[in-house]
mmCIF file of C-alpha atoms in Angstrom:
data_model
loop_
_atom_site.group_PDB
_atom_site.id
_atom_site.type_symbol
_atom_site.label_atom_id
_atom_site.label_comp_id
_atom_site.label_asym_id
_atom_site.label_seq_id
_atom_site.Cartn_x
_atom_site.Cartn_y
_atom_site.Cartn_z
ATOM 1 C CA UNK A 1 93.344 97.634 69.943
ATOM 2 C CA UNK A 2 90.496 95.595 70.666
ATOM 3 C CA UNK A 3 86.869 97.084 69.947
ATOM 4 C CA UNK A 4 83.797 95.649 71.829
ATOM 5 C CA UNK A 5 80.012 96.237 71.124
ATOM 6 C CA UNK A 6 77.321 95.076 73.550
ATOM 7 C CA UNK A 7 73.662 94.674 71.886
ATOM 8 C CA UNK A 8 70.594 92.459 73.213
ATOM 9 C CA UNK A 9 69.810 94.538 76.349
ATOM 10 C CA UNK A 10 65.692 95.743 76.532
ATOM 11 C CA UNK A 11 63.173 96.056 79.314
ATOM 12 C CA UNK A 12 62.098 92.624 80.598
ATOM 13 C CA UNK A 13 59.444 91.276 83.157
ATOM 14 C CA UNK A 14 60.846 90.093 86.278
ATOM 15 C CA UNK A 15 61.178 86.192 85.694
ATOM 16 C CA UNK A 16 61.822 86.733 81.806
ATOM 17 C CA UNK A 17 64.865 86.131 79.693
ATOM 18 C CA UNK A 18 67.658 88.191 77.847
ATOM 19 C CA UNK A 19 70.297 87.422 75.933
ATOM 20 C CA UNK A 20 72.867 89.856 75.575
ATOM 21 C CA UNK A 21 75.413 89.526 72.702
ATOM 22 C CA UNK A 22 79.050 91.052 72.612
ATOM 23 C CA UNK A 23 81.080 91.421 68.821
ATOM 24 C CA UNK A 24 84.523 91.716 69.615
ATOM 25 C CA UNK A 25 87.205 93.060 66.480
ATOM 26 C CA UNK A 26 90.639 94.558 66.128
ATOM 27 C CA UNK A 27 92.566 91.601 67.447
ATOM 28 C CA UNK A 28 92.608 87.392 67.713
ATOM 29 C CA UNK A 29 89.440 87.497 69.601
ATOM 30 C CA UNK A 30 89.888 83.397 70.693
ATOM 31 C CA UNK A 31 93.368 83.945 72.746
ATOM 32 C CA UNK A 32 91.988 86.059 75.233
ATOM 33 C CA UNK A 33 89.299 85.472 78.274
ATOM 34 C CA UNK A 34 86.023 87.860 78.021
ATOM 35 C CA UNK A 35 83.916 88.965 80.591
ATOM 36 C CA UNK A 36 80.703 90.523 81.360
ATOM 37 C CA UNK A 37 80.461 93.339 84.493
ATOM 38 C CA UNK A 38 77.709 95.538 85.409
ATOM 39 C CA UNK A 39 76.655 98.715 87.106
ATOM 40 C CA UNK A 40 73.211 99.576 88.737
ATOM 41 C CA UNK A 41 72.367 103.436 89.506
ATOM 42 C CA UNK A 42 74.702 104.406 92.368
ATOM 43 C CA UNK A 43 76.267 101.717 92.851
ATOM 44 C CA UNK A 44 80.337 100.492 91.375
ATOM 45 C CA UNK A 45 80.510 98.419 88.572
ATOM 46 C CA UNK A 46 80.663 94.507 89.595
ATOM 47 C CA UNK A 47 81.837 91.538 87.995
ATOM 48 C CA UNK A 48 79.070 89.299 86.483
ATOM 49 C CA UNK A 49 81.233 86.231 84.970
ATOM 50 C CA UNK A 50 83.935 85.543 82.637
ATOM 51 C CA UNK A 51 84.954 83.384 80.224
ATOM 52 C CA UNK A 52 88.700 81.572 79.152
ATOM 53 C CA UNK A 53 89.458 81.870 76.294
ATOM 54 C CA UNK A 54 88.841 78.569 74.819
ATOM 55 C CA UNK A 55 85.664 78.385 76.610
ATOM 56 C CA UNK A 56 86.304 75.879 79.192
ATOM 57 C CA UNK A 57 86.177 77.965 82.154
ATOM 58 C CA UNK A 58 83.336 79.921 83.623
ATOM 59 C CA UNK A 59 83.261 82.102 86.511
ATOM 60 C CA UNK A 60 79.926 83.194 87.980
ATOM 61 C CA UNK A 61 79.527 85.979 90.673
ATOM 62 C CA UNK A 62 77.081 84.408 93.652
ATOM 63 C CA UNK A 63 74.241 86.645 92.535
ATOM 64 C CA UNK A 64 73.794 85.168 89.356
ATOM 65 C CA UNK A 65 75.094 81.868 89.995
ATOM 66 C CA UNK A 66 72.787 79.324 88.292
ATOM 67 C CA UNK A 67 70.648 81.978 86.102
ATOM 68 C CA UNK A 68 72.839 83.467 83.918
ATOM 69 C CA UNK A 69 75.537 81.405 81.589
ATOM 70 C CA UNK A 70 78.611 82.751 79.807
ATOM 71 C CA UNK A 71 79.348 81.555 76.489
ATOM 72 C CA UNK A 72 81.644 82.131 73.603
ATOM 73 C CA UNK A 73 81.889 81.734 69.744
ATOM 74 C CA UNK A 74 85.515 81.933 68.364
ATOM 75 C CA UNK A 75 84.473 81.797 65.028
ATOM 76 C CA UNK A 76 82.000 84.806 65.333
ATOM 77 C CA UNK A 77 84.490 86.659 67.621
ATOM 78 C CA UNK A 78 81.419 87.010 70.588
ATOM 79 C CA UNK A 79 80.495 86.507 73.657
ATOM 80 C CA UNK A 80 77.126 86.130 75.062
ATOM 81 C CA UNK A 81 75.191 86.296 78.537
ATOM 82 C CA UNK A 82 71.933 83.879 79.044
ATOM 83 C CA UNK A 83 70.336 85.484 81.413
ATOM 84 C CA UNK A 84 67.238 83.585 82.598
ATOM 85 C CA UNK A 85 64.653 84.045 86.092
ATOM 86 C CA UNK A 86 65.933 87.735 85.638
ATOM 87 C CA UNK A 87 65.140 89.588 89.025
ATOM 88 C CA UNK A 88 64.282 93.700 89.402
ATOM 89 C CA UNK A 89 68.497 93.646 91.291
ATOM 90 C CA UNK A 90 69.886 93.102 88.382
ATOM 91 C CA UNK A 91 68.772 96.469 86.299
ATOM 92 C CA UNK A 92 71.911 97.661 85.092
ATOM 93 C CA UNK A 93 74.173 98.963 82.785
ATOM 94 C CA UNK A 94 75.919 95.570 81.312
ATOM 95 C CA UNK A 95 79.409 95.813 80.370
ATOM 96 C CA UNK A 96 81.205 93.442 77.915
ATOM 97 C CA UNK A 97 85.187 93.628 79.141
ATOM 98 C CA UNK A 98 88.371 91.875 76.845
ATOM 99 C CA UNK A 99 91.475 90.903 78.976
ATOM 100 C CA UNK A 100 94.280 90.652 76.184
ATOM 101 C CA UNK A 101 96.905 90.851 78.490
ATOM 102 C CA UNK A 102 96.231 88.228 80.438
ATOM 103 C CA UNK A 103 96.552 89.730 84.257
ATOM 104 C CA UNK A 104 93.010 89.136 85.269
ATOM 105 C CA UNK A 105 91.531 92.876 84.585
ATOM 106 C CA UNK A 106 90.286 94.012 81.877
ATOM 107 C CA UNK A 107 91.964 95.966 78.871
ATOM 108 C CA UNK A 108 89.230 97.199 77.063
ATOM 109 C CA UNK A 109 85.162 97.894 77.312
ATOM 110 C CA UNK A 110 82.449 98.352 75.463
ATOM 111 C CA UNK A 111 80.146 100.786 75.484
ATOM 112 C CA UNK A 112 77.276 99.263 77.731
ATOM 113 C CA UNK A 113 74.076 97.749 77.156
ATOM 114 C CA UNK A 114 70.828 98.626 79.370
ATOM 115 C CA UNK A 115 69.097 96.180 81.072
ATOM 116 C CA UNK A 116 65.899 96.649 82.854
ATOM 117 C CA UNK A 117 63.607 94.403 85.097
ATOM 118 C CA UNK A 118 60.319 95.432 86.115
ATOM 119 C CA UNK A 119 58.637 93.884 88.835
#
């Protein structure tokens, strides 16, 4: 059982910076890829970008391509999401996601962070 907890999440000004910060615990936290997904009012949760699990692979969705950056810290079992030039389209409920298995999808979730972007 993996458990995940998303922190860092706040009310920003549209052009500001976040940094949102997932602890992962329960298993070996550096042989699995990590991702980050998110879901705005009425809308399905989307993927936001992922991470291998060494940390040499990044994935970016096209909306966020070149403003946010995935990283990871084996030896504090996290993951974290620079989010920078934040716009008011990305207010959401941010989801940290663990896929131990391997197939692509993710196992386990956390419990969701809110993050909000005034204009």
């Amino acid at each position: 059982q993996v458990q995940l907890v998303e922190s860092g999440g706040g009310l920003v000004q549209a052009g500001g910076s976040l940094r949102l910060s997932c602890a992962a615990s329960g298993r070996t936290f550096s042989s699995y890829a990590m991702g980050w997904f998110r879901q705005a009012p009425g809308k399905e949760r989307e993927f936001v970008a992922a991470i291998s699990w060494s940390g040499g692979s990044t994935y970016y969705a096209d909306s966020v391509k070149g403003r946010f950056t995935i990283s990871r810290d084996n030896a504090k079992n996290t993951v974290y999401l620079q989010m920078n030039s934040l716009k008011p389209e990305d207010t959401a409920v941010y989801y940290c996601a663990a896929d131990e298995s391997g197939a692509g999808t993710p196992d386990y979730w956390g419990q969701g962070t809110q993050v909000t972007v005034s204009s």
